[in-house]
Structure formats: structure tokens, C-alpha cells
Coordinates of C-alpha atoms and ligand atoms in Angstrom, one line a residue:
M112 CA 43.1 131.6 27.2
N113 CA 39.8 130.2 27.1
L114 CA 37.2 132.3 25.2
E115 CA 33.5 132.6 25.4
R116 CA 32.5 130.8 22.4
E117 CA 28.8 131.0 21.1
T118 CA 27.5 127.3 20.4
L119 CA 24.8 126.4 18.1
E120 CA 23.2 123.1 18.4
V121 CA 21.9 121.4 15.3
D122 CA 20.4 117.8 14.3
I123 CA 22.9 117.4 11.2
L124 CA 25.7 119.9 10.1
I125 CA 27.0 119.6 6.7
V126 CA 30.3 121.2 6.1
G127 CA 30.8 122.4 2.2
G128 CA 28.0 124.1 0.2
G129 CA 28.9 122.1 -3.1
P130 CA 27.0 119.5 -5.1
A131 CA 27.6 116.9 -2.5
G132 CA 26.8 119.0 0.7
L133 CA 23.7 120.7 -0.7
S134 CA 22.7 117.5 -2.2
A135 CA 22.6 115.8 1.4
A136 CA 20.9 118.8 2.9
L137 CA 17.9 118.4 0.0
R138 CA 17.6 114.6 0.4
L139 CA 17.3 115.3 4.3
V140 CA 14.4 117.6 3.8
A141 CA 12.7 114.9 1.3
L142 CA 13.1 112.4 4.4
Q143 CA 11.9 114.8 6.6
R144 CA 8.7 115.3 4.4
R145 CA 8.1 111.8 3.9
E146 CA 8.8 110.4 7.3
G147 CA 7.2 113.2 9.4
G148 CA 8.2 113.4 12.9
E149 CA 10.0 116.3 14.8
P150 CA 11.8 118.5 12.4
L151 CA 15.4 118.2 12.2
R152 CA 17.6 121.2 12.2
I153 CA 19.9 121.1 9.2
A154 CA 22.7 123.7 8.6
V155 CA 25.3 123.8 5.8
L156 CA 28.6 125.9 6.2
E157 CA 29.9 127.4 3.3
K158 CA 33.2 129.2 3.1
S159 CA 32.6 131.3 0.2
R160 CA 30.8 134.9 0.7
Q161 CA 28.1 133.7 -1.8
S162 CA 26.9 130.1 -2.7
G163 CA 28.7 128.9 -5.5
S164 CA 31.8 131.4 -5.9
H165 CA 34.3 128.6 -5.0
M166 CA 32.9 126.2 -7.4
L167 CA 35.1 125.3 -10.6
S168 CA 34.4 122.5 -12.6
G169 CA 34.3 121.6 -16.6
A170 CA 31.5 121.3 -16.7
I171 CA 29.4 118.6 -18.4
I172 CA 26.8 117.4 -15.9
D173 CA 25.2 113.5 -16.1
P174 CA 22.0 114.1 -15.0
S175 CA 21.5 111.1 -13.0
G176 CA 22.4 112.5 -9.9
L177 CA 19.6 115.3 -10.0
D178 CA 17.0 112.6 -11.1
V179 CA 17.6 110.8 -8.1
L180 CA 17.6 114.0 -6.0
L181 CA 14.8 116.3 -7.5
P182 CA 13.0 114.1 -10.4
D183 CA 11.3 117.3 -11.4
W184 CA 14.6 119.4 -11.8
K185 CA 13.4 120.9 -15.3
M186 CA 10.1 122.2 -13.7
L187 CA 12.2 123.5 -10.9
G188 CA 14.1 125.6 -13.4
A189 CA 17.5 124.0 -12.6
P190 CA 20.0 125.8 -14.6
V191 CA 20.7 122.7 -16.8
E192 CA 20.0 123.9 -20.5
T193 CA 22.6 123.3 -23.2
A194 CA 22.2 119.7 -24.0
V195 CA 25.5 118.0 -25.8
S196 CA 25.2 118.1 -29.3
D197 CA 28.6 117.0 -30.5
D198 CA 31.2 114.9 -28.9
R199 CA 34.6 114.8 -30.1
V200 CA 37.9 113.7 -29.1
Y201 CA 41.5 114.4 -30.5
Y202 CA 45.2 113.3 -30.2
L203 CA 47.2 116.4 -30.3
T204 CA 50.9 116.7 -31.6
E205 CA 52.7 119.9 -31.5
R206 CA 51.2 121.4 -34.8
S207 CA 48.5 118.9 -35.8
R208 CA 45.5 116.9 -34.5
W209 CA 44.3 113.4 -35.1
R210 CA 40.5 113.0 -34.4
F211 CA 39.6 109.7 -32.9
P212 CA 37.3 107.7 -35.5
F213 CA 34.8 107.1 -32.5
T214 CA 34.3 108.5 -28.9
P215 CA 35.4 106.1 -26.6
P216 CA 32.7 105.0 -24.5
P217 CA 33.6 106.9 -21.3
L218 CA 33.7 110.1 -22.9
R219 CA 30.4 110.0 -24.8
N220 CA 28.2 112.8 -23.6
R221 CA 24.9 112.3 -25.3
G222 CA 22.0 112.6 -22.7
N223 CA 24.5 115.0 -20.6
Y224 CA 24.4 118.8 -20.5
I225 CA 27.0 121.5 -20.2
I226 CA 26.7 123.8 -17.2
S227 CA 27.9 126.7 -15.2
L228 CA 28.5 124.6 -11.7
N229 CA 28.7 128.2 -10.1
R230 CA 25.1 128.8 -11.3
F231 CA 24.0 125.3 -10.6
V232 CA 25.2 125.3 -7.0
R233 CA 23.7 128.5 -6.5
W234 CA 20.3 127.2 -7.9
L235 CA 20.7 124.1 -5.5
A236 CA 21.3 126.5 -2.4
D237 CA 18.2 128.5 -3.1
Q238 CA 16.0 125.1 -2.8
A239 CA 17.9 124.2 0.1
E240 CA 17.0 127.6 1.6
S241 CA 13.9 127.6 0.5
E242 CA 12.9 124.3 1.9
G243 CA 14.1 125.5 5.5
V244 CA 17.7 124.7 5.2
D245 CA 20.3 127.1 7.1
V246 CA 22.9 128.0 4.7
F247 CA 25.7 129.8 6.4
T248 CA 28.1 131.5 3.6
G249 CA 31.1 132.9 4.6
F250 CA 31.8 130.8 7.4
A251 CA 34.7 128.1 7.0
G252 CA 35.0 125.0 9.3
A253 CA 38.4 125.3 10.8
E254 CA 38.6 122.3 13.5
V255 CA 36.4 119.4 14.1
L256 CA 35.1 119.2 17.3
Y257 CA 35.3 115.7 19.4
E258 CA 34.2 114.2 22.6
A259 CA 36.4 111.2 23.0
D260 CA 36.7 109.8 19.7
R261 CA 33.1 111.0 18.5
V262 CA 32.5 114.1 16.3
V263 CA 30.4 116.4 17.8
G264 CA 30.6 119.0 15.3
V265 CA 32.7 121.7 14.0
R266 CA 34.5 125.2 15.0
T267 CA 34.0 127.9 12.3
G268 CA 37.4 130.2 12.3
D269 CA 38.2 133.0 14.4
R270 CA 37.8 136.5 12.6
G271 CA 39.6 139.7 13.2
V272 CA 42.8 138.6 13.4
D273 CA 45.6 140.7 12.1
K274 CA 48.5 139.2 10.1
H275 CA 51.1 139.0 13.1
G276 CA 48.3 136.9 14.9
V277 CA 47.2 139.8 17.2
R278 CA 43.4 140.4 17.9
K279 CA 41.8 143.3 16.3
E280 CA 39.1 145.4 17.6
T281 CA 36.9 143.6 15.3
F282 CA 38.0 140.4 16.9
E283 CA 35.3 137.5 17.0
P284 CA 35.8 134.0 18.2
G285 CA 34.6 131.1 15.8
V286 CA 31.5 129.4 16.7
D287 CA 31.0 125.8 18.0
I288 CA 28.3 124.1 15.7
R289 CA 27.4 121.0 17.6
A290 CA 25.6 118.4 15.6
N291 CA 24.7 114.8 16.1
V292 CA 26.1 113.8 12.8
T293 CA 28.5 115.9 10.8
I294 CA 28.6 115.3 7.0
L295 CA 32.2 116.7 5.5
A296 CA 31.9 117.7 2.1
D297 CA 34.9 120.2 2.1
G298 CA 35.7 119.1 -1.5
V299 CA 39.1 117.8 -2.9
R300 CA 41.5 117.7 -0.1
G301 CA 39.1 119.2 2.5
N302 CA 40.9 120.7 5.3
L303 CA 38.7 118.9 7.8
T304 CA 38.6 115.6 6.1
K305 CA 42.4 115.7 5.9
T306 CA 42.6 115.7 9.7
L307 CA 39.8 113.3 10.1
I308 CA 41.3 110.8 7.9
Q309 CA 45.0 111.4 9.6
K310 CA 43.3 111.2 13.2
F311 CA 41.3 107.8 12.3
R312 CA 43.6 106.4 9.9
L313 CA 40.7 106.1 7.3
T314 CA 43.2 106.2 4.4
S315 CA 42.5 103.2 1.6
S316 CA 44.7 100.6 0.6
I317 CA 45.8 103.1 -2.5
P318 CA 47.0 106.7 -1.8
Q319 CA 44.7 109.2 -3.2
T320 CA 46.0 110.4 -6.7
Y321 CA 45.3 113.8 -7.7
A322 CA 45.1 116.4 -10.8
I323 CA 45.0 119.9 -11.2
G324 CA 42.5 121.4 -13.6
I325 CA 43.1 125.0 -15.0
K326 CA 40.2 126.5 -16.6
E327 CA 39.3 129.6 -18.5
L328 CA 35.7 131.0 -19.6
W329 CA 35.8 133.0 -22.5
A330 CA 33.4 135.0 -24.4
I331 CA 34.0 134.4 -28.4
P332 CA 32.6 135.8 -31.7
S333 CA 29.4 133.6 -32.5
D334 CA 30.3 132.2 -35.7
R335 CA 33.2 130.0 -34.0
V336 CA 31.4 126.8 -32.3
K337 CA 28.0 125.3 -31.9
P338 CA 26.3 125.4 -28.6
G339 CA 26.5 121.7 -27.1
L340 CA 29.9 121.2 -28.7
V341 CA 32.2 119.2 -26.6
I342 CA 36.1 118.5 -27.0
H343 CA 38.2 116.2 -25.3
T344 CA 42.1 116.3 -26.0
V345 CA 45.0 113.9 -25.1
G346 CA 48.7 114.2 -26.2
Y347 CA 50.2 117.7 -26.7
P348 CA 51.5 119.7 -24.7
L349 CA 52.1 116.6 -22.4
R350 CA 54.6 113.9 -22.7
N351 CA 54.2 110.4 -22.4
E352 CA 55.3 110.5 -18.9
E353 CA 52.4 113.0 -17.6
F354 CA 48.8 112.3 -17.6
G355 CA 46.0 114.5 -18.6
G356 CA 44.5 116.7 -21.3
G357 CA 42.5 119.4 -22.5
F358 CA 38.7 120.2 -22.6
I359 CA 36.5 122.6 -24.6
Y360 CA 32.6 122.8 -23.7
A361 CA 30.4 125.2 -25.7
L362 CA 27.8 126.4 -23.2
S363 CA 26.4 128.9 -26.1
K364 CA 27.5 129.8 -29.4
E365 CA 29.0 133.1 -27.8
Q366 CA 30.7 131.3 -24.6
L367 CA 33.4 128.6 -24.4
A368 CA 34.6 126.6 -21.2
V369 CA 38.2 125.8 -22.2
G370 CA 40.5 123.9 -19.7
F371 CA 43.2 121.7 -19.1
V372 CA 43.8 118.8 -16.4
V373 CA 47.3 117.7 -15.5
G374 CA 47.7 114.6 -13.1
L375 CA 49.5 115.6 -10.0
D376 CA 51.9 112.7 -10.3
Y377 CA 54.5 114.1 -12.7
R378 CA 58.1 113.4 -12.6
D379 CA 59.9 116.9 -14.0
P380 CA 60.2 119.3 -11.2
L381 CA 60.6 122.1 -13.5
F382 CA 57.5 121.3 -15.2
D383 CA 54.6 124.0 -14.7
P384 CA 51.0 122.8 -15.4
H385 CA 49.7 126.5 -15.9
M386 CA 52.2 126.7 -18.7
A387 CA 50.9 123.6 -20.1
F388 CA 47.7 125.2 -20.4
Q389 CA 48.9 128.1 -22.3
Q390 CA 50.3 125.9 -24.7
F391 CA 47.4 124.3 -25.1
K392 CA 45.4 127.2 -25.9
Q393 CA 48.0 128.1 -28.6
H394 CA 47.6 124.6 -30.4
P395 CA 46.1 125.3 -34.0
L396 CA 43.1 123.2 -32.8
V397 CA 42.2 125.9 -30.0
S398 CA 43.4 129.3 -30.7
P399 CA 41.2 129.8 -33.9
M400 CA 38.3 129.4 -31.4
L401 CA 39.6 131.9 -29.1
A402 CA 41.1 134.6 -31.6
G403 CA 38.9 137.9 -31.1
G404 CA 37.3 136.8 -28.0
E405 CA 38.3 137.5 -24.2
V406 CA 38.8 135.8 -21.2
I407 CA 35.7 136.6 -18.8
R408 CA 37.0 134.2 -15.5
Y409 CA 40.0 132.2 -14.8
G410 CA 40.4 129.6 -12.2
A411 CA 42.0 126.3 -10.7
K412 CA 40.9 123.4 -8.7
A413 CA 42.4 120.1 -7.6
L414 CA 40.5 116.7 -8.6
P415 CA 40.7 113.4 -6.7
E416 CA 41.4 111.0 -9.3
G417 CA 42.4 107.8 -7.7
G418 CA 38.8 106.5 -8.0
W419 CA 37.3 103.3 -6.0
H420 CA 40.4 101.9 -4.3
S421 CA 41.5 105.2 -2.7
I422 CA 38.3 106.2 -1.0
P423 CA 39.0 106.4 2.6
R424 CA 36.4 104.7 5.2
C425 CA 34.1 107.4 5.0
H426 CA 32.0 106.6 8.4
V427 CA 33.2 107.4 12.1
D428 CA 31.2 108.2 15.3
G429 CA 29.3 111.0 14.5
A430 CA 30.7 111.8 11.1
L431 CA 30.5 111.0 7.4
I432 CA 32.8 112.1 4.3
I433 CA 31.1 112.6 1.1
G434 CA 31.6 113.9 -2.6
D435 CA 35.1 114.9 -3.7
A436 CA 36.6 114.9 0.0
A437 CA 36.1 111.3 -0.1
G438 CA 37.0 111.0 -3.7
F439 CA 33.9 109.8 -5.4
L440 CA 34.9 110.9 -8.9
N441 CA 35.0 109.0 -12.3
S442 CA 38.6 110.4 -13.8
V443 CA 37.9 108.3 -17.0
R444 CA 34.8 110.5 -17.6
L445 CA 36.1 113.5 -16.1
K446 CA 33.1 113.7 -14.0
G447 CA 32.3 113.7 -10.4
I448 CA 29.3 116.0 -10.0
H449 CA 26.6 113.3 -10.2
L450 CA 28.8 111.1 -7.9
A451 CA 29.1 113.8 -5.4
M452 CA 25.0 114.5 -5.5
K453 CA 24.8 110.6 -5.2
S454 CA 27.0 110.4 -2.3
G455 CA 24.9 113.0 -0.5
V456 CA 22.0 111.3 -1.1
C457 CA 23.3 107.9 0.7
A458 CA 24.9 110.0 3.3
A459 CA 21.5 111.9 4.1
D460 CA 19.8 108.5 4.0
A461 CA 22.2 107.0 6.6
A462 CA 22.2 110.2 8.7
F463 CA 18.4 110.5 8.8
T464 CA 18.3 107.1 10.3
A465 CA 20.9 107.0 12.5
V466 CA 19.7 110.4 14.2
R467 CA 16.0 109.2 14.3
A468 CA 17.4 106.1 16.0
D469 CA 19.6 107.9 18.4
D470 CA 22.6 106.0 17.3
V471 CA 25.2 108.0 15.5
S472 CA 27.9 105.4 16.1
A473 CA 30.3 104.7 13.2
S474 CA 28.7 101.1 13.1
K475 CA 25.1 102.6 12.5
L476 CA 26.5 105.2 10.1
A477 CA 28.1 102.2 8.1
A478 CA 24.8 102.1 6.5
F479 CA 26.3 104.6 4.1
Q480 CA 28.9 102.4 2.9
T481 CA 26.2 99.4 2.4
L482 CA 24.1 102.2 0.0
V483 CA 27.4 102.9 -1.8
N484 CA 28.2 99.4 -2.2
N485 CA 24.8 98.3 -3.6
G486 CA 24.0 101.1 -5.9
S487 CA 25.3 103.2 -8.6
L488 CA 28.4 104.7 -7.2
R489 CA 30.0 101.4 -7.0
R490 CA 28.6 100.2 -10.5
E491 CA 30.2 103.0 -11.9
L492 CA 33.4 103.0 -10.0
Y493 CA 34.2 99.6 -9.7
P494 CA 34.8 98.7 -13.5
V495 CA 37.1 101.6 -13.7
R496 CA 39.1 100.7 -10.4
N497 CA 42.6 100.3 -12.0
V498 CA 42.4 102.4 -14.9
R499 CA 44.1 105.8 -13.5
Q500 CA 46.9 103.8 -11.6
A501 CA 47.7 102.0 -15.1
F502 CA 48.4 105.7 -16.6
G503 CA 51.3 105.7 -13.9
A504 CA 53.4 103.6 -16.0
G505 CA 53.0 106.4 -19.0
F506 CA 50.3 107.5 -21.4
F507 CA 50.3 104.5 -23.9
A508 CA 50.7 102.0 -21.3
G509 CA 47.4 103.7 -19.8
M510 CA 45.5 103.7 -23.0
V511 CA 46.1 100.1 -23.9
F512 CA 45.3 99.2 -20.2
A513 CA 42.0 101.4 -20.2
G514 CA 41.0 99.8 -23.6
M515 CA 41.3 96.1 -22.1
S516 CA 39.7 97.3 -18.8
F517 CA 36.6 98.4 -20.9
M518 CA 36.3 94.8 -22.3
T519 CA 37.0 93.2 -18.9
R520 CA 35.1 95.6 -16.8
G521 CA 38.1 96.2 -14.8
W522 CA 39.4 92.6 -14.4
W523 CA 43.1 92.1 -14.4
P524 CA 45.0 89.3 -13.5
L525 CA 47.0 91.1 -11.1
G526 CA 44.1 92.1 -8.8
Q527 CA 44.4 95.7 -7.8
L528 CA 47.0 98.2 -9.4
W529 CA 49.0 99.9 -6.9
S530 CA 50.2 103.2 -7.1
G531 CA 52.0 105.5 -4.6
S532 CA 51.2 109.2 -3.8
G533 CA 51.7 111.8 -6.5
H534 CA 54.0 114.0 -4.8
K535 CA 56.6 111.1 -4.3
K536 CA 56.9 110.4 -8.1
M537 CA 58.6 113.9 -8.5
A538 CA 62.1 113.2 -9.4
R539 CA 65.1 115.5 -8.0
L540 CA 66.5 117.9 -10.4
V541 CA 69.8 115.8 -10.6
E542 CA 68.0 112.4 -11.3
Y543 CA 65.5 114.0 -13.8
Y544 CA 68.3 116.1 -15.6
R545 CA 71.0 113.8 -15.6
A546 CA 73.0 115.7 -18.1
G547 CA 73.1 118.6 -16.0
P548 CA 70.1 120.1 -14.2
P549 CA 69.3 123.6 -15.2
G550 CA 68.9 126.3 -12.8
P551 CA 66.7 126.2 -10.2
D552 CA 64.7 129.0 -11.4
E553 CA 64.1 127.6 -14.7
T554 CA 60.5 126.2 -16.3
S555 CA 61.1 123.1 -18.5
N556 CA 57.8 124.1 -20.6
K557 CA 58.2 127.9 -20.9
L558 CA 56.3 129.5 -23.5
K559 CA 56.4 133.5 -24.5
I560 CA 53.1 134.9 -23.3
D561 CA 51.2 136.9 -26.0
R562 CA 48.3 138.4 -23.5
T563 CA 45.8 137.8 -26.3
V564 CA 45.6 134.0 -25.9
T565 CA 48.0 133.2 -23.4
F566 CA 48.3 135.0 -20.1
D567 CA 50.8 134.8 -17.2
K568 CA 49.6 133.7 -13.7
L569 CA 49.1 137.3 -12.4
T570 CA 46.9 138.7 -15.1
N571 CA 45.0 135.2 -14.7
V572 CA 44.6 135.6 -10.9
H573 CA 43.0 139.1 -11.7
H574 CA 40.6 137.3 -13.8
S575 CA 39.5 134.8 -10.8
G576 CA 38.0 137.7 -9.0
T577 CA 40.0 136.6 -6.1
R578 CA 39.7 138.9 -3.1
H579 CA 41.1 138.2 0.4
E580 CA 41.2 140.6 3.8
E581 CA 45.1 141.3 3.5
D582 CA 45.4 141.9 7.2
Q583 CA 45.1 138.4 8.5
P584 CA 47.2 135.5 9.3
S585 CA 48.5 133.3 6.0
H586 CA 46.2 130.6 5.3
L587 CA 49.1 129.0 3.6
I588 CA 51.1 127.6 6.5
V589 CA 54.7 126.4 5.7
Q590 CA 56.0 124.3 8.7
D591 CA 59.3 125.1 8.1
T592 CA 60.6 127.9 5.7
D593 CA 64.1 126.9 5.8
V594 CA 63.4 123.5 4.0
C595 CA 62.2 125.7 1.0
R596 CA 65.5 127.9 1.2
T597 CA 67.9 124.7 1.3
R598 CA 66.9 121.4 0.8
C599 CA 63.7 122.0 -1.7
R600 CA 65.9 124.7 -3.6
D601 CA 68.7 122.0 -4.3
D602 CA 66.5 118.9 -4.7
Y603 CA 63.8 120.3 -6.6
G604 CA 64.2 124.0 -7.4
N605 CA 61.2 124.9 -5.6
P606 CA 58.3 123.4 -7.6
C607 CA 55.7 125.4 -5.6
V608 CA 56.6 128.5 -7.8
R609 CA 55.7 126.6 -10.7
F610 CA 52.8 124.2 -9.6
C611 CA 50.9 126.7 -8.1
P612 CA 48.9 128.2 -10.7
A613 CA 48.2 131.7 -8.9
N614 CA 51.6 132.8 -8.2
V615 CA 51.3 132.6 -4.3
Y616 CA 54.5 131.3 -3.8
E617 CA 57.6 133.4 -4.8
M618 CA 61.5 132.4 -4.0
I619 CA 63.2 136.1 -3.5
D620 CA 66.7 137.0 -3.4
D621 CA 66.7 140.2 -1.1
G622 CA 70.4 140.5 -2.1
S623 CA 71.4 140.1 1.8
G624 CA 73.8 137.2 0.6
T625 CA 71.6 134.6 2.7
G626 CA 70.1 133.1 -0.5
H627 CA 66.8 132.8 -1.6
H628 CA 63.7 133.0 0.9
L629 CA 60.2 132.1 0.5
H630 CA 57.4 134.8 0.1
I631 CA 53.8 133.8 0.3
N632 CA 51.4 135.9 -1.5
A633 CA 48.4 134.4 0.1
S634 CA 45.8 137.2 -1.2
N635 CA 46.3 135.3 -4.6
C636 CA 45.3 132.1 -3.5
V637 CA 42.3 130.5 -5.5
H638 CA 41.9 127.4 -3.2
C639 CA 42.8 125.0 -5.7
K640 CA 44.7 122.9 -2.7
T641 CA 47.6 121.6 -5.2
C642 CA 50.2 123.1 -2.7
D643 CA 48.9 121.1 -0.2
I644 CA 49.0 118.0 -2.5
M645 CA 52.1 118.3 -4.3
D646 CA 54.5 119.9 -2.2
P647 CA 57.5 117.1 -2.1
Y648 CA 58.0 117.5 1.5
Q649 CA 54.3 117.7 2.8
I650 CA 54.9 120.6 4.9
I651 CA 52.4 123.0 3.4
D652 CA 49.0 123.0 5.2
W653 CA 46.0 124.9 3.4
V654 CA 43.5 126.2 5.9
P655 CA 40.6 128.4 5.2
P656 CA 41.1 132.1 5.2
E657 CA 38.8 134.2 7.5
D658 CA 35.6 135.9 6.1
G659 CA 34.7 134.4 3.1
G660 CA 37.9 135.4 1.1
G661 CA 38.8 133.5 -2.1
P662 CA 38.2 133.4 -5.8
D663 CA 34.9 134.6 -7.3
Y664 CA 33.9 132.1 -10.0
E665 CA 30.7 134.0 -11.3
G666 CA 29.6 132.0 -14.4
M667 CA 32.2 129.0 -14.3
Ligands
FAD903 C1 38.7 121.5 -14.2 C2 37.8 120.5 -13.6 C3 36.7 120.0 -14.5 C4 35.9 119.3 -13.8 N1 34.6 118.8 -14.8 C5 33.6 118.0 -14.6 C6 32.6 117.7 -15.5 O1 32.8 118.2 -16.7 N2 31.7 117.0 -15.2 C7 31.7 116.4 -13.7 O2 30.8 116.0 -13.4 N3 32.7 116.9 -12.8 C8 33.8 117.5 -13.2 N4 34.7 117.9 -12.3 C9 34.6 117.5 -10.9 C10 33.4 118.0 -10.1 O3 33.7 119.6 -10.0 C11 33.5 117.6 -8.7 O4 33.7 116.4 -8.5 C12 32.3 118.3 -7.6 O5 32.4 119.6 -7.7 C13 32.5 117.8 -6.3 O6 31.4 118.0 -5.6 P1 31.8 118.3 -4.1 O7 30.4 119.0 -3.7 O8 32.1 117.2 -3.5 O9 33.1 119.5 -4.0 P2 33.2 121.0 -4.3 O10 32.4 121.1 -5.7 O11 34.5 121.2 -4.1 O12 32.6 121.4 -3.1 C14 33.1 121.8 -1.8 C15 32.5 123.1 -1.1 O13 33.0 123.1 0.1 C16 33.4 124.2 0.4 N5 34.1 124.3 1.7 C17 35.6 123.6 1.5 N6 36.0 123.5 2.8 C18 35.3 124.2 3.6 C19 35.1 124.4 5.0 N7 36.4 124.0 5.7 N8 34.3 125.1 5.5 C20 33.3 125.5 4.8 N9 33.0 125.2 3.3 C21 34.2 124.5 2.7 C22 34.1 125.0 -0.7 O14 34.1 126.3 -0.8 C23 33.1 124.2 -2.0 O15 32.0 125.2 -2.3 C24 35.8 118.9 -12.6 C25 36.6 119.3 -11.7 C26 37.6 120.1 -12.1 C27 38.8 120.7 -11.3

């Protein structure tokens, strides 16, 4: 049935109010002020109820993005206060640690700051709103609007549909927001970017590689750490076949961010990234810092780690892709905020010129690519273009390659290192456990939860502040749940139960003799996108829930 929909017309629509999207908005305002002319109507669509609520990061910010965007950020009161004062890197074994005699250049953080990305993004949104940008929070882009093959805006999700798909009395159809240029800044594995990449086959030569980052914010006794302390770890609890490591950032002497990142290209189907994070917290390096403290917040989010060669074509007729959605992240430095911001600036420059010239074709918007290629984005990402892929051969091989790569600025006799999609690297139970696979409900890195330093997923979800309207269709769409019951259970032991850090997926035996079936606790979802990325059959689609639901990452 055709619905009467409200339509809103703007010049430039930005989907996603994170560092990338808000930087694009602020740069557009600056261009407008510099160039004059008819004022542009700029709108930002953000799915969280409040700006910054869905932000999860480490986070150490390299201020170079801010310097470009708002050179007087200190005067403007940016919440960027804790300068990094001490940088350490450790190799961990189960019981001991070995401190690197020097900090490898990519992990040096002098001149950088430890921030709460939640507070930083809220501040960016305030700056944008005070400059006249419309920031619509609580509205998610549900689908891209096209005319022929030109992007002409975005439709927001319908509201007021019950869990059976039936309209409630409160039903409101989504709004069509039409724009000359749409900038997609919908973050890692953005739902709109995903459809755009598929429609126009924008994928680069190397598929994107992802990781999951799991983090807790702790209130700790004030005698444990100095503000500005930064620790990165490699090794335990990961094995040579897994990529990742831990981070500990002291925001103040009483507040510590503790997190763990695991490459979503691990082989063991019974591996659980959330358990790896718990093992990390129990390590003798970490647990004494946390003892006597308490968790304030928990969360998880994926990161795009593939680097330069995994960035898709980012311009089509009427649209650009920026930030994590495109993959502008330096995984060797574990930094994407400044790159997201710089990509927002480049997109604003390209979009502004295109709108003023009344030509928003892909060839005009390709100016974005030229700005990226000629500026600091390529300068930072190109020299490390092969490093993440090299870790596909194992941790130690990757470390050797990374070292060589810094000496040669990324040159490698065989050119570009290829790497397949991470989910394809997961081995079947019988391949991985040749001596006889354990049961499908086992976890290979299980640990006893003490509820002091370590927590189960449900307790952690409670700490994420996640809230969704319960009576709505599931925003996690599994195209064929029979696959879960049959092939996935036999082949992989339902890895979604383990890789989801929020207990969204459960395999339940209801005793009816039909075996286990999938149960989805959609209201637990912390929007990390791991299921959409890591499902071995690629049958899970994450789409935005209605009404701004999701985590509440206050202070994260
Ligand atoms: C555990 C972890 C640690 C990290 N540590 C660091 C660090 O120390 N330093 C650093 O520089 N980087 C770090 N990063 C990376 C950094 O956080 C990202 O690169 C950066 O946040 C990307 O910004 P973005 O604006 O592109 O995407 P995001 O920050 O993800 O913002 C995207 C926004 O779009 C919104 N959105 C998504 N879909 C829709 C939709 N359909 N409609 C409307 N809105 C939508 C989201 O709610 C979100 O607000 C880390 C990341 C993780 C996960």
C-alpha cells in the first residue's frame, strides 16, 4: 500500500552524527561562511536518541583532525583534556609480562589526548547546532532513495510497528529526506553504506577486514594509575593465529578505560571474544589496577581494519561515503577518529563545490578521492597498507612484516598483500578440532566468572545502558533460521552465540524433539555489527531499530 510520507528537502544530508559526519557538517558551515552565497540547508541524521550515545571508542585522539576542522578548539572548550603522559607496550604470557624496550612508532602517543568519544561527539554536535545545522537525533536512515541510479536522499524508518509487523495506533511512516548530496557517515558496516556498496559494486580489490573491540569504563581507587597513562598489550590471551590486543587508558586517576580488540578473522569456531576480554582483565598486569573498583559502562563495537586497499570507491552520483563506513582507520595505530574527521572535511569540500556548481555527478564528487589522495589521509594510510593483511599469516609473521614495513614505508616485493573476508577464515569444527570436535555448545576459551573483575555477557549488557522498545520487529534479520538449526550447528557450533558480546543469540532446546532453534534477544543489541560481519553464512542483516533504541555510552 502506498503511504503518504512527509518529505523534507535539504541541500546536503549527512547520515551519522559521529566524528566523520559532524566534521563534514562543521566544514560545510565554515565553507558557507567563507564563500557566502545562498545559505545551504544542512541536516545530520543520527540514530541515537542523544548525540554521542552510540559512540564507543578507546579513545586516544590524534588532534590533527581537530586542528584542521576547528583550529581554536582549545578556546572553544573541546573536551580534550588528558594529555598522554606515559606510553607502554607489553607482550603478555598467561602469568607474566614483558615490556617492550621502546614503544614502536605507531603506538607512540606523545601529543595525543585520552578522551571520552561520547562527550567529544556531544560537543561537536553542540558546535554544529549552534552554527545552524539541523541534527535530527533518534532518526535512523533505513533505506537509500534513488532516482534512476542517482542517490537523492534517505528514508527514515517507520515507527509504531509491533513485533509481528502490524501497525500500532502510534504508527508513523518514515520521512523521505531528499538532498542534492547525501554523505554516508553511518560508521563501521553502516547499513546504508552496505546496500550502496552492493548496488554499485564499490568494493575494493581486497575485502574489508574487521575486528571487534570490547570495552569497559571503570571507576578505580585513586592510587593505581597516573592520568595520561597508556598501555597497549599483545600476546595473551590470544594465540599466534589470532590478531588483536588490549588497551588501558587512564582518563584520570580515578577513571580507567580497559578494552580488548580481536580480529574478526579468527579460525576457531568455538572462540569467544568476550571471554578473551575477561581473560585479559584477570591478567596480573591488569587485575590489580581494577581491584576495588567498579564498572561504570560496558560496550562493544566493530572496527574496519583492512586499511588503504580495502577502502571502496567512495563517490557515486549524488553520494559520498566517509569515516569508518568507508574504512578510513589506521589499525596499526588503533586510530580512526582523526581520519574520520579529515575524511568528513574532504567530503564537505567536494560536496560544497558540487552543489554550488549544480553538478552532483560521480565525476564531480570524485574530487573527494583527489583530496584524499593528495592529502594526509593517503600519507598516513598508504605506508601501512599491507600490515594488517600480513597478520593473516599469524601474529609473529605479522610483527616481522610490520617492522620491515616501517623501514620500507610499506614497500613489499610482491606488491599488494591479498586477504580474504574474515568470516571465510573460520574453520569448520571437524577441520579445526581434528582429534574430535567438542560439542557445539562449548567455548574453547571459557573462564570462571568472578563478578568482581570478570562478568558474564548479561551483566555486561546491563552496564551498557541498552534500551530498545520491546514491541517492534527484530532489527536483526536472519534470512533463514533453518540454517542455524541444521548446517551452522553441525559445521560451526553456532558461533553467533559466542561472537555476539551481548547475548543476543541463543540456541534453545525447547524439548519438543526438533533440536535446537534460534532465539534472538534483539533488545540486548549494542549495535556492534559483529553478527552482520562474522556470520559464516552471511545471512544476518543488522538494520536500525526504531525510535533511537540502543546503548547509552555515557562517558565512554
Ligand atoms: C574499541 C575501539 C577502540 C578504538 N580506539 C580508538 C582510539 O583510541 N583512537 C582513535 O582515533 N580511534 C579509535 N577507534 C576508532 C574510532 O572510534 C572510529 O574510527 C571513529 O569513531 C569513526 O568515526 P565515524 O564517524 O566514521 O563512525 P562512528 O563513530 O561509528 O559514528 C557513526 C554514527 O552514525 C550513526 N549511525 C549509524 N547508522 C545510522 C543510520 N542508519 N542512521 C542514522 N545514524 C546512523 C551511529 O549511531 C554513530 O553515531 C576505536 C574503535 C573501537 C571500536
